[in-house]
Short mmCIF file of N, CA and C in Angstrom, two decimals:
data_model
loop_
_atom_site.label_atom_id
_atom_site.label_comp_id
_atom_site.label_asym_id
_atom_site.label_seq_id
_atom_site.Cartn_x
_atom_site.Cartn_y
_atom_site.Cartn_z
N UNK A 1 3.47 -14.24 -20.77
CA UNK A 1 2.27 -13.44 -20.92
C UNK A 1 2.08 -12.50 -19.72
N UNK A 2 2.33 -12.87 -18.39
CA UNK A 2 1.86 -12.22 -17.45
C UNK A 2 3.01 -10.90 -17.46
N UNK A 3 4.47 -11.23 -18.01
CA UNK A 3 5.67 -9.80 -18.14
C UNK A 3 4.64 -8.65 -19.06
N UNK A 4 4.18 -9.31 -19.95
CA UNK A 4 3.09 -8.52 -20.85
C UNK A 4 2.23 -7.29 -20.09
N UNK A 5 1.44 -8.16 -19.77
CA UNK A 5 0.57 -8.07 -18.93
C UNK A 5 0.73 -7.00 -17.95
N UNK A 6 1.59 -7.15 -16.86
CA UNK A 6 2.15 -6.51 -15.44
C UNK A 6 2.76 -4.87 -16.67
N UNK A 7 3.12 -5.14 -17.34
CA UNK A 7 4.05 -3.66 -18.20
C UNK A 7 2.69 -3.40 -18.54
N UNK A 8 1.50 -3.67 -19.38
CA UNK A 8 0.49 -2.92 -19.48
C UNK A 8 -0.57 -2.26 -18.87
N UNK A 9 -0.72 -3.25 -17.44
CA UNK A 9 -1.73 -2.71 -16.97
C UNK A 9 -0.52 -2.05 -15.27
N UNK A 10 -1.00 -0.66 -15.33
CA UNK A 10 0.07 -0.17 -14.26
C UNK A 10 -0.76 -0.30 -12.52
N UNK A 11 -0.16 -0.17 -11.94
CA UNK A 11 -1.30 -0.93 -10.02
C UNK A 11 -1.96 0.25 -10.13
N UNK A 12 -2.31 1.95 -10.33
CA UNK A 12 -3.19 2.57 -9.76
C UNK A 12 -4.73 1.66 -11.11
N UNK A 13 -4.37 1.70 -12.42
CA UNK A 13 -5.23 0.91 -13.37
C UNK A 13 -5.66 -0.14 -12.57
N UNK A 14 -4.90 -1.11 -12.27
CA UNK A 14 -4.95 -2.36 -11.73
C UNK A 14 -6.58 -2.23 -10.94
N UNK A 15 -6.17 -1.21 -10.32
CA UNK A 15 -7.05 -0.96 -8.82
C UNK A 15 -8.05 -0.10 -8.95
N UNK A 16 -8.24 0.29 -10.25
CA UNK A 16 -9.79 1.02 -10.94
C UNK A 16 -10.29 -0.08 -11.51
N UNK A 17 -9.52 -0.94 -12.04
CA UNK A 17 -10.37 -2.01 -12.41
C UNK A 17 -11.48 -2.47 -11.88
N UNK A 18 -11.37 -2.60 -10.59
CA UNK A 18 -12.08 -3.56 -9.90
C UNK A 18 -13.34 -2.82 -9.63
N UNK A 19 -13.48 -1.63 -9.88
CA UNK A 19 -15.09 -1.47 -9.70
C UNK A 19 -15.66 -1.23 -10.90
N UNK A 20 -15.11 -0.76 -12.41
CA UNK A 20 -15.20 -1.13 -13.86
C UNK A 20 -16.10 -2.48 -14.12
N UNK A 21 -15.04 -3.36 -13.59
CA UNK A 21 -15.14 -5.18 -13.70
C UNK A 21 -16.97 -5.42 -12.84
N UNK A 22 -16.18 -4.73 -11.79
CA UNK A 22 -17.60 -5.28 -10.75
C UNK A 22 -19.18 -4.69 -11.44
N UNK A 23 -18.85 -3.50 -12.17
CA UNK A 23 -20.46 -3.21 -12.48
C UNK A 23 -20.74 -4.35 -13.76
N UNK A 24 -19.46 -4.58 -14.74
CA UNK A 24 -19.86 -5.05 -15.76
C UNK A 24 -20.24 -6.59 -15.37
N UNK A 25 -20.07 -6.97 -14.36
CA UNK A 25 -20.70 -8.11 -13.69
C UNK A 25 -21.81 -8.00 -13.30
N UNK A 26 -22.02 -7.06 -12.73
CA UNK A 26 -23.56 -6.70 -11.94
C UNK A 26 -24.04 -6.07 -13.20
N UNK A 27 -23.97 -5.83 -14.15
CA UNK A 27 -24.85 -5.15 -15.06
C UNK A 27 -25.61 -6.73 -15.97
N UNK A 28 -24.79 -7.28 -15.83
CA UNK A 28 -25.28 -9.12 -16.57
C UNK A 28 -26.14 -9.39 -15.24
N UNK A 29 -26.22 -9.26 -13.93
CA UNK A 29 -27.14 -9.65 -13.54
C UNK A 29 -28.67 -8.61 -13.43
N UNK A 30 -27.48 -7.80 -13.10
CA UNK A 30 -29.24 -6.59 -12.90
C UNK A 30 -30.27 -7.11 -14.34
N UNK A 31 -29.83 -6.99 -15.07
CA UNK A 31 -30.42 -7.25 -16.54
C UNK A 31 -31.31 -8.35 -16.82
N UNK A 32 -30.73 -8.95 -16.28
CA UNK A 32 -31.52 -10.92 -16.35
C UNK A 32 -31.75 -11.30 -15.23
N UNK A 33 -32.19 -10.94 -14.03
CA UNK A 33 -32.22 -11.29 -12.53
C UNK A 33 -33.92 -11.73 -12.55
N UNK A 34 -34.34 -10.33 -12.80
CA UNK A 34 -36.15 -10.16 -12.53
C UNK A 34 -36.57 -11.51 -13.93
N UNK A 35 -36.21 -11.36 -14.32
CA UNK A 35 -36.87 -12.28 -15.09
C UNK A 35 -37.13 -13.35 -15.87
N UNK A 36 -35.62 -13.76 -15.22
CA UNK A 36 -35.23 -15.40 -14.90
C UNK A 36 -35.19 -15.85 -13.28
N UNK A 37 -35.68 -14.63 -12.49
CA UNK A 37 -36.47 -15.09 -11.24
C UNK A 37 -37.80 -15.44 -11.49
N UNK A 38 -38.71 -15.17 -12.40
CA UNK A 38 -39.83 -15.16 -12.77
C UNK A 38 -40.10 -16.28 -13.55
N UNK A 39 -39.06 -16.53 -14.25
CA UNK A 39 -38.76 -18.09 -15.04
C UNK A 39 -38.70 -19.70 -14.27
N UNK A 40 -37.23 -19.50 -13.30
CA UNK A 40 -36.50 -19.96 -12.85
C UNK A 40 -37.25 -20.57 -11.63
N UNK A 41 -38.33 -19.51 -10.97
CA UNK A 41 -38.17 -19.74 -9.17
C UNK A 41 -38.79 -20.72 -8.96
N UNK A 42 -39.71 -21.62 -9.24
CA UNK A 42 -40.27 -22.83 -8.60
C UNK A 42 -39.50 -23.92 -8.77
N UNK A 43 -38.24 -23.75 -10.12
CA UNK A 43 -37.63 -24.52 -9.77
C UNK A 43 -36.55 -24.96 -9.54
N UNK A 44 -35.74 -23.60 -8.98
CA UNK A 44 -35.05 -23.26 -7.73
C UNK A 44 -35.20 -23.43 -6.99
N UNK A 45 -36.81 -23.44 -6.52
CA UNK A 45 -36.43 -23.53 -4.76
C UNK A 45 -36.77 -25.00 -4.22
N UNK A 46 -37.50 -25.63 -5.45
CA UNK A 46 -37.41 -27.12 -5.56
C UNK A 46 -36.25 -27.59 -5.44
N UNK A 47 -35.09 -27.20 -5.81
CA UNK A 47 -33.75 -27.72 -4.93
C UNK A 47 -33.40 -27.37 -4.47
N UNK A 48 -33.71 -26.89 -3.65
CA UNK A 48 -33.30 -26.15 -2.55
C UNK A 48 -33.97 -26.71 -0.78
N UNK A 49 -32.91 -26.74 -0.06
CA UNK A 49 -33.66 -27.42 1.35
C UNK A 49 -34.22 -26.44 1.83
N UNK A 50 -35.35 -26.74 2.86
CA UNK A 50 -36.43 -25.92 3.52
C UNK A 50 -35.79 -24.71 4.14
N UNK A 51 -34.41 -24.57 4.84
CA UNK A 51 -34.07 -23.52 5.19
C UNK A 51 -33.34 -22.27 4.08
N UNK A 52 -32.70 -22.77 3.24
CA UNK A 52 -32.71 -22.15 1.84
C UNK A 52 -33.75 -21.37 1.51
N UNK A 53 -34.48 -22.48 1.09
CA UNK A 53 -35.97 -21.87 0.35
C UNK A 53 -36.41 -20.51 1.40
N UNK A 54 -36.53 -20.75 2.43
CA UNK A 54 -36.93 -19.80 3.48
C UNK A 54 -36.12 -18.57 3.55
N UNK A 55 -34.67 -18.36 3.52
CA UNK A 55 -34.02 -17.51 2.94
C UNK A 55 -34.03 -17.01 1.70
N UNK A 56 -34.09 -17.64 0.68
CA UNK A 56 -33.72 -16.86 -1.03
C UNK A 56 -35.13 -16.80 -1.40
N UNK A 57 -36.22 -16.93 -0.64
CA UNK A 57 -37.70 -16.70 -1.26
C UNK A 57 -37.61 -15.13 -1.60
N UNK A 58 -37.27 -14.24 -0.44
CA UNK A 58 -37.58 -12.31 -0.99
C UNK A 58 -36.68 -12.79 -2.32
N UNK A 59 -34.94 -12.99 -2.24
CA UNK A 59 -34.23 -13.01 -3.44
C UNK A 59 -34.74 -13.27 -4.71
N UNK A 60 -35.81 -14.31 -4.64
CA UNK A 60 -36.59 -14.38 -6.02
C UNK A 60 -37.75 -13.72 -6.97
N UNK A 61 -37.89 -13.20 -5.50
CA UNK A 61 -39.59 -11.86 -6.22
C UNK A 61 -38.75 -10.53 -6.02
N UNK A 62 -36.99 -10.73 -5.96
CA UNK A 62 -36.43 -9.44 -6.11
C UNK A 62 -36.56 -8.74 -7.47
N UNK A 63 -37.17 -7.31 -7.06
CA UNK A 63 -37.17 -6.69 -8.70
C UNK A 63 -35.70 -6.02 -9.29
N UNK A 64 -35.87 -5.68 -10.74
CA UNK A 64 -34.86 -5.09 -10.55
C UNK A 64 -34.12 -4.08 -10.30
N UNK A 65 -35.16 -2.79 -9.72
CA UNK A 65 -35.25 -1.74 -8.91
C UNK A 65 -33.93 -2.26 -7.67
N UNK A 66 -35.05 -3.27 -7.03
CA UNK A 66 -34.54 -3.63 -5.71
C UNK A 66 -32.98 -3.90 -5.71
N UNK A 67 -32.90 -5.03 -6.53
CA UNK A 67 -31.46 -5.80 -7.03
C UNK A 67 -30.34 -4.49 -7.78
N UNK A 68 -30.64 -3.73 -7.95
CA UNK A 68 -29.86 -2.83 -8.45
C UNK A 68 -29.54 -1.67 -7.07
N UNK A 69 -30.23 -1.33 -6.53
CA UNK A 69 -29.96 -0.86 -5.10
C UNK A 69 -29.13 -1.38 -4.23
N UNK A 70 -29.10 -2.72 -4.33
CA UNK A 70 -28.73 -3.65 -3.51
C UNK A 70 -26.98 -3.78 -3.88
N UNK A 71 -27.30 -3.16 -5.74
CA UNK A 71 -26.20 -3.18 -5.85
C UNK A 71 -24.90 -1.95 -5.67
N UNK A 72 -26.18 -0.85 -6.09
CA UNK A 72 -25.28 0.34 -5.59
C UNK A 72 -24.66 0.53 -4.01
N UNK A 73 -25.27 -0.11 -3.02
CA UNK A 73 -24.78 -0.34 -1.94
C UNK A 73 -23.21 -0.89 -1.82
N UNK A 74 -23.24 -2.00 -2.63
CA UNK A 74 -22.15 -2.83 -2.30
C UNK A 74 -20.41 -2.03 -3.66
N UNK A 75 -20.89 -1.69 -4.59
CA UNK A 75 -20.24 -0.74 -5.50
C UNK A 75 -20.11 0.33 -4.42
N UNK A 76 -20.56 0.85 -4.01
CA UNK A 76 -20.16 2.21 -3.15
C UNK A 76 -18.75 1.62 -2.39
N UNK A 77 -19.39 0.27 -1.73
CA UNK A 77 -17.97 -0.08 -0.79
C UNK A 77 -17.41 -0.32 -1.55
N UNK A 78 -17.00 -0.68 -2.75
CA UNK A 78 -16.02 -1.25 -3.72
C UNK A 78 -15.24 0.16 -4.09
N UNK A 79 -15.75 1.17 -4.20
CA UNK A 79 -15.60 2.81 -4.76
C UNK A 79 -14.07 2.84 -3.64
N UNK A 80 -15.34 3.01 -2.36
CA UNK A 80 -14.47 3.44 -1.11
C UNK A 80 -13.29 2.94 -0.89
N UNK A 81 -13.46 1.34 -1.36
CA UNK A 81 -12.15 0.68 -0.73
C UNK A 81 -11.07 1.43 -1.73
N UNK A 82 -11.30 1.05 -3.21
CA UNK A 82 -10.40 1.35 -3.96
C UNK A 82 -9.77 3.01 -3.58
N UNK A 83 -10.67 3.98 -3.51
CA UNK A 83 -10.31 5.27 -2.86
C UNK A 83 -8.99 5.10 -1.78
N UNK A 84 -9.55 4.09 -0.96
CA UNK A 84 -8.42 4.22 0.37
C UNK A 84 -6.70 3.30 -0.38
N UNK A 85 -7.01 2.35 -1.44
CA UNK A 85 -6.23 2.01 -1.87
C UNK A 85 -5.28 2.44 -2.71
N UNK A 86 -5.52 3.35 -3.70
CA UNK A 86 -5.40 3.87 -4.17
C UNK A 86 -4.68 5.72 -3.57
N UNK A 87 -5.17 6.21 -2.93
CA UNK A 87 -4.82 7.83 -2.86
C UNK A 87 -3.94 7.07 -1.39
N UNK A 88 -3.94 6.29 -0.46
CA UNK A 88 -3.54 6.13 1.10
C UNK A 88 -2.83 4.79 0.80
N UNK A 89 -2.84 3.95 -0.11
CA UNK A 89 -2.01 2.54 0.18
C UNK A 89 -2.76 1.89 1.13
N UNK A 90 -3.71 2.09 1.70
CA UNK A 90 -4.74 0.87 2.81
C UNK A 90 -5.54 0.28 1.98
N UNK A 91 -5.06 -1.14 2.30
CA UNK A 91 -5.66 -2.29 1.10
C UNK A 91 -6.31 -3.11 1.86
N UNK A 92 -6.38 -3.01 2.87
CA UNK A 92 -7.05 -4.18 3.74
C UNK A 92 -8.70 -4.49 3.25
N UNK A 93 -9.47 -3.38 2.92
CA UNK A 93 -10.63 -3.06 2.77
C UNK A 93 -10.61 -3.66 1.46
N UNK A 94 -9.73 -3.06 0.48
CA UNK A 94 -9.77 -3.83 -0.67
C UNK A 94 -9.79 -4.99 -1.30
N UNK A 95 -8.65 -6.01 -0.48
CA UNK A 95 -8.48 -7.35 -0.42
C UNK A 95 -9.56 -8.03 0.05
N UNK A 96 -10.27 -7.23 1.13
CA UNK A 96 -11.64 -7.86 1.80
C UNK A 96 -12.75 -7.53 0.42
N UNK A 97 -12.81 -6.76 -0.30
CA UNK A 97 -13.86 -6.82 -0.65
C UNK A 97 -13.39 -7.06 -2.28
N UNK A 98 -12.35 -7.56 -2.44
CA UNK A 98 -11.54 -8.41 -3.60
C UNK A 98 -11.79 -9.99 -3.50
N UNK A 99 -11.93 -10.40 -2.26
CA UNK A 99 -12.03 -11.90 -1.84
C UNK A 99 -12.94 -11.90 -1.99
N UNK A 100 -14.02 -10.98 -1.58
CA UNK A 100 -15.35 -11.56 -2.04
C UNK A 100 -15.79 -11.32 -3.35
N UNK A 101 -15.48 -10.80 -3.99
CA UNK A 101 -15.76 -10.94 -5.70
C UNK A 101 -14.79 -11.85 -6.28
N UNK A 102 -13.81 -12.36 -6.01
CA UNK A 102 -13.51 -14.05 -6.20
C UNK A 102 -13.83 -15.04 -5.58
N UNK A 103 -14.40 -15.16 -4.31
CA UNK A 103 -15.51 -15.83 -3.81
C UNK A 103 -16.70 -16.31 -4.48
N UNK A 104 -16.97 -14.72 -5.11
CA UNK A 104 -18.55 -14.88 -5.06
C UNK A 104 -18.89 -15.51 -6.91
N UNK A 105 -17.73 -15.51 -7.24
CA UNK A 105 -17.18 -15.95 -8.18
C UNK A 105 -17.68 -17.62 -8.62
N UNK A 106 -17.14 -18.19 -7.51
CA UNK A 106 -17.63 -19.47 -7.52
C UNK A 106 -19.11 -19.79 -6.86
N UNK A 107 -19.73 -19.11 -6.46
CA UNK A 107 -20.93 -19.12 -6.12
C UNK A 107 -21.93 -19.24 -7.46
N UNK A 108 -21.82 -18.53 -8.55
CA UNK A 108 -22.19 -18.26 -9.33
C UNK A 108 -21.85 -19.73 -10.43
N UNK A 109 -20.82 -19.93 -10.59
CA UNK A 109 -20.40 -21.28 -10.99
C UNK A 109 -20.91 -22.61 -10.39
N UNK A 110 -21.42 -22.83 -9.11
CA UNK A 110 -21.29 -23.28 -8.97
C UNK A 110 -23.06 -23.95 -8.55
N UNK A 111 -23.45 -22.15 -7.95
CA UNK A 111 -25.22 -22.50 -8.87
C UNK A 111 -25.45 -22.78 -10.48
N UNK A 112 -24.77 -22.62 -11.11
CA UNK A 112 -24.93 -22.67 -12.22
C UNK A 112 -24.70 -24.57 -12.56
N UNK A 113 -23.84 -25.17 -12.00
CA UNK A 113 -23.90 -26.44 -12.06
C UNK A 113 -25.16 -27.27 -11.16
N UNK A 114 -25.18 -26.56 -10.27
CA UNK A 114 -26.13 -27.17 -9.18
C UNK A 114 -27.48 -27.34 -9.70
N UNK A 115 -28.19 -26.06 -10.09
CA UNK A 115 -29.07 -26.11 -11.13
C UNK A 115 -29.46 -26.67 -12.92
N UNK A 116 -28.04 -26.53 -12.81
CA UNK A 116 -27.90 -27.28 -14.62
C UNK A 116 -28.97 -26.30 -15.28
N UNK A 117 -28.26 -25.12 -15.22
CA UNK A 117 -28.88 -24.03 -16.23
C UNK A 117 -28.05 -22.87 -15.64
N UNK A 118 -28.57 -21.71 -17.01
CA UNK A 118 -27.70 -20.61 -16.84
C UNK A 118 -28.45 -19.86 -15.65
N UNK A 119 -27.34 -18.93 -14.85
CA UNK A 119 -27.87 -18.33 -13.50
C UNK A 119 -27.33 -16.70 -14.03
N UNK A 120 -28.21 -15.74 -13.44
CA UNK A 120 -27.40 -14.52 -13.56
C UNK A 120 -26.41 -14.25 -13.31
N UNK A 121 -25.58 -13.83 -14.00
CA UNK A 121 -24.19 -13.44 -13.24
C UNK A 121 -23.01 -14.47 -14.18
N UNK A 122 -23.59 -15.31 -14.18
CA UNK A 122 -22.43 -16.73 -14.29
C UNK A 122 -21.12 -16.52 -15.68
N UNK A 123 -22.18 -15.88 -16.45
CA UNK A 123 -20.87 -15.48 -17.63
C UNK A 123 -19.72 -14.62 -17.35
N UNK A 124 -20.28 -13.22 -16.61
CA UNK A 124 -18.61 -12.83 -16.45
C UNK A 124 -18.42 -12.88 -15.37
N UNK A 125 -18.72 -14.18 -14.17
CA UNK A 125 -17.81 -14.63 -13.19
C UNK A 125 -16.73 -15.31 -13.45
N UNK A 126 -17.26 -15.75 -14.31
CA UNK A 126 -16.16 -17.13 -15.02
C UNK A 126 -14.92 -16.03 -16.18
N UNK A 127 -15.72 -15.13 -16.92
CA UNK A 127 -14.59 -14.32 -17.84
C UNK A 127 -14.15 -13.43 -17.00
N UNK A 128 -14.80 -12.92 -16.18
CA UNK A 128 -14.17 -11.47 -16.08
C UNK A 128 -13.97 -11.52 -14.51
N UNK A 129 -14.77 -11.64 -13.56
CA UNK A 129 -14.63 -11.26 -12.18
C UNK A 129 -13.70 -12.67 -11.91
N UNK A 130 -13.57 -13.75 -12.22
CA UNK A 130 -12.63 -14.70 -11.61
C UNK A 130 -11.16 -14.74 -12.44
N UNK A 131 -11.07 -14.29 -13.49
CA UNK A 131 -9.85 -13.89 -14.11
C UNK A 131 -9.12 -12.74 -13.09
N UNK A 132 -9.80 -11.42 -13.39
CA UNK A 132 -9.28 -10.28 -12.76
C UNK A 132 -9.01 -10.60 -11.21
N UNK A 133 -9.65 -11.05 -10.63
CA UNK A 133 -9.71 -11.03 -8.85
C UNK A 133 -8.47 -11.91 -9.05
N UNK A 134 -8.41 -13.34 -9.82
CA UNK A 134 -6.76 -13.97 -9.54
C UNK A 134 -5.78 -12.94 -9.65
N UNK A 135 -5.86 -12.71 -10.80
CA UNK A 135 -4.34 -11.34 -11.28
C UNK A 135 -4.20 -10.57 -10.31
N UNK A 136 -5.20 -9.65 -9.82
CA UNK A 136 -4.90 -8.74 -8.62
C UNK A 136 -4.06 -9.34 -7.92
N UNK A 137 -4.80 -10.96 -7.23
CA UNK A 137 -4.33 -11.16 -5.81
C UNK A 137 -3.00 -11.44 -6.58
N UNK A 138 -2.50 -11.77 -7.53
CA UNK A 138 -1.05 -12.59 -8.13
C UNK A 138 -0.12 -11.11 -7.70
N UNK A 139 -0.55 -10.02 -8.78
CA UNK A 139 0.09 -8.46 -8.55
C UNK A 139 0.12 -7.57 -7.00
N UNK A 140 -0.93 -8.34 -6.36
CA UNK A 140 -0.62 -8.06 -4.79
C UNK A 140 0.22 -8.78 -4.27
N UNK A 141 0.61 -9.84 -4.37
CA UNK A 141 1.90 -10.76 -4.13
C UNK A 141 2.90 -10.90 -4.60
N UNK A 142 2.89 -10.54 -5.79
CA UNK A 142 4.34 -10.36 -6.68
C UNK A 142 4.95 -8.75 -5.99
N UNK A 143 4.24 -8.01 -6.58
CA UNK A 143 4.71 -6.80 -5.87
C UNK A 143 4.99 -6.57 -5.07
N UNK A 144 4.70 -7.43 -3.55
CA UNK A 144 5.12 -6.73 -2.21
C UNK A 144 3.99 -6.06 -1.13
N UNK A 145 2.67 -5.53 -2.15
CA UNK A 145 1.80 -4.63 -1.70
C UNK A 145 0.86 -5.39 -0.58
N UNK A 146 1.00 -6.70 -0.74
CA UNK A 146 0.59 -7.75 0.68
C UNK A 146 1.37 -9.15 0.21
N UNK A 147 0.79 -9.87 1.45
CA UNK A 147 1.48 -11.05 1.70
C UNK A 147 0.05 -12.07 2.01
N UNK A 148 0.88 -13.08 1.84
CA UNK A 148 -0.45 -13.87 2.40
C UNK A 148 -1.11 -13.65 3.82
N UNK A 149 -0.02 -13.75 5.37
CA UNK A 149 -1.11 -13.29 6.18
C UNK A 149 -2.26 -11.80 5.72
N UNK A 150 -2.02 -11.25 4.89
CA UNK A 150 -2.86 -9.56 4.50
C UNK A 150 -3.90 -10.44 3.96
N UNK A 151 -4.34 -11.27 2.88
CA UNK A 151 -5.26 -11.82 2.12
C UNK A 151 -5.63 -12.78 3.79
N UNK A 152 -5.23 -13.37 4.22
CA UNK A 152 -6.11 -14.27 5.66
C UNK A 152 -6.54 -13.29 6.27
N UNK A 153 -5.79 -11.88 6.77
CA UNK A 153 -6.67 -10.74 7.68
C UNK A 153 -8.34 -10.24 6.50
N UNK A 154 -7.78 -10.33 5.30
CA UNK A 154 -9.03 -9.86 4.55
C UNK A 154 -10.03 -11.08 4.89
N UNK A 155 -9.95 -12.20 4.62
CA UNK A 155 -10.79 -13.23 5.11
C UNK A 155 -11.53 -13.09 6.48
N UNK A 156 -11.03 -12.48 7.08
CA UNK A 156 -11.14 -12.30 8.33
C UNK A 156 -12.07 -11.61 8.63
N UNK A 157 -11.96 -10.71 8.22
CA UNK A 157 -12.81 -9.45 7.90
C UNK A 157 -13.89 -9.59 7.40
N UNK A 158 -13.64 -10.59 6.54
CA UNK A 158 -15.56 -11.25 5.39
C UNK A 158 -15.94 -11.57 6.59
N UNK A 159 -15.65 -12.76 6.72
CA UNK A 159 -15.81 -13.19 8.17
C UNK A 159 -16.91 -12.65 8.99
N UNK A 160 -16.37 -11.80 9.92
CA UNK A 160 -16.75 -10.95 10.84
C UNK A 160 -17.97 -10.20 10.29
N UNK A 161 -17.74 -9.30 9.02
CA UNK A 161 -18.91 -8.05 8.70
C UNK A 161 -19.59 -9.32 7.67
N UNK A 162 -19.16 -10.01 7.06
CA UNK A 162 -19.94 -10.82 6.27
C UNK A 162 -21.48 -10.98 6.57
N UNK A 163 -21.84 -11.79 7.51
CA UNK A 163 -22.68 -12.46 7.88
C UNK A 163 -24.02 -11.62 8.18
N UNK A 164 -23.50 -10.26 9.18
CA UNK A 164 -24.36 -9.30 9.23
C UNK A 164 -24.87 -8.41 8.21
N UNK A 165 -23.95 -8.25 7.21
CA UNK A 165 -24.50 -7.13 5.78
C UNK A 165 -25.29 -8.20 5.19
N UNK A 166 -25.23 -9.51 5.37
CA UNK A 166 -25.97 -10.65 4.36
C UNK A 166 -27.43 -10.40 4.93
N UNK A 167 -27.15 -10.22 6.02
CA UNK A 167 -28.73 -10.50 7.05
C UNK A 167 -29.16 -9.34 6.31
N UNK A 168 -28.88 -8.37 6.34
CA UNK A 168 -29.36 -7.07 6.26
C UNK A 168 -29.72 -6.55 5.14
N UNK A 169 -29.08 -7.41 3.95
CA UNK A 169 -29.16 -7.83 2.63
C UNK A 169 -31.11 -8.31 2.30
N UNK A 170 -30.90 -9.70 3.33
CA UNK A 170 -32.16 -10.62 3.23
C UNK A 170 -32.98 -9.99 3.85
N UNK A 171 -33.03 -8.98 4.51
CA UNK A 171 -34.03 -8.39 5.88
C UNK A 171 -34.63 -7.46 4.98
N UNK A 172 -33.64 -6.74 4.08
CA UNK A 172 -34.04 -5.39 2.65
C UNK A 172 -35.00 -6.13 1.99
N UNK A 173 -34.81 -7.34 1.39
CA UNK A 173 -35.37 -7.96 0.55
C UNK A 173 -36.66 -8.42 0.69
N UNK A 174 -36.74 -8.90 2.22
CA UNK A 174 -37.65 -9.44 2.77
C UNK A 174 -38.90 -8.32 2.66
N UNK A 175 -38.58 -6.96 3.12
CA UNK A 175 -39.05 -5.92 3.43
C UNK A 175 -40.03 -5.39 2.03
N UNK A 176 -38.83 -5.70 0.98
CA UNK A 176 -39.34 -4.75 -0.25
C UNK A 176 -40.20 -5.79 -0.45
N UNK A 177 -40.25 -6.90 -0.87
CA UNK A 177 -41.14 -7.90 -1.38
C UNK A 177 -42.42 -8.18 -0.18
N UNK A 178 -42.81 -7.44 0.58
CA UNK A 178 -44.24 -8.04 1.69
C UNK A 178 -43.66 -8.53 2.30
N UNK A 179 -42.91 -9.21 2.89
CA UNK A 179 -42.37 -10.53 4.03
C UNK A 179 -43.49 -11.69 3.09
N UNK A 180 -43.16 -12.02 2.19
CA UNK A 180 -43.51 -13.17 1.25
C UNK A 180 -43.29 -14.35 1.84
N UNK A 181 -43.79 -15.35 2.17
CA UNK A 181 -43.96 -16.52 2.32
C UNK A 181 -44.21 -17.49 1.59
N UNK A 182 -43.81 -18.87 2.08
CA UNK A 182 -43.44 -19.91 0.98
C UNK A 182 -45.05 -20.34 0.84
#
């Protein structure tokens, strides 16, 4: 299946995919976010420990104005990377921001068990963004176009810028929603 596969879909395709894939992911959440936050949130944050709750509180009175901003932000970097991947062969950016949409992959799966109910997002993490993100990384390794240390430097990279775009993420959120309190 995958000889199939590799002959149909050609690497510049391959590598438009991934921001195609990524909206049709974010379009299942933008859609159902606001108002299975509105459903959902008391008892979400009921499982959730006190420092959690204290973090994902803006995330839950996120509208979907907000959540869709939030998303064109992160699609822009997905645009860019593919741009540099695509017209220049620099994939580093890509792989970094490929790992995290198979990452974020299981995040979604895995609230979705944690909670024992459906979460935004969760359907095409599981069909579409955790299918595609394997194949890439398989066609980035079969091909030559990286190696495994290239996928650990992309890790690397979450890593590092991760933590701060998250803050800055929760700080937006915090902002648009009042600084809301529990």
């Amino acid at each position: 299946m995958l000889e199939w596969l590799d002959a149909a879909v050609n690497w510049v395709s391959l590598l438009w995919l991934f921001p195609v894939l990524f909206m049709f992911h974010d379009f299942e959440e933008i859609l159902t976010v606001e108002k299975w936050a509105e459903n959902n949130r008391d008892k979400v944050l009921a499982a959730m420990p006190p420092f959690a709750r204290k973090a994902l509180l803006p995330s839950l009175h996120c509208g979907t104005r907000q959540f869709a901003q939030d998303v064109l932000y992160v699609y822009s970097v997905i645009v860019a990377s593919t741009l540099l991947a695509v017209l220049f062969s620099v994939y580093l950016p890509f792989l970094a921001a490929l790992s995290l949409f198979f990452l974020h992959s299981f995040t979604h799966a895995f609230q979705a068990l944690y909670l024992k109910r459906y979460t935004p997002g969760v359907w095409t993490a599981i069909l579409i963004a955790l299918p595609y993100s394997a194949y890439a990384f398989y066609r980035f390794l079969d091909g030559g176009a990286a190696d495994w240390s290239d996928i650990g430097s992309s890790l690397i990279v979450l890593l590092v810028i991760g933590p701060p775009l998250l803050l800055l993420l929760l700080k937006g959120r915090q902002k648009a929603t009042n600084h809301l309190e529990e």
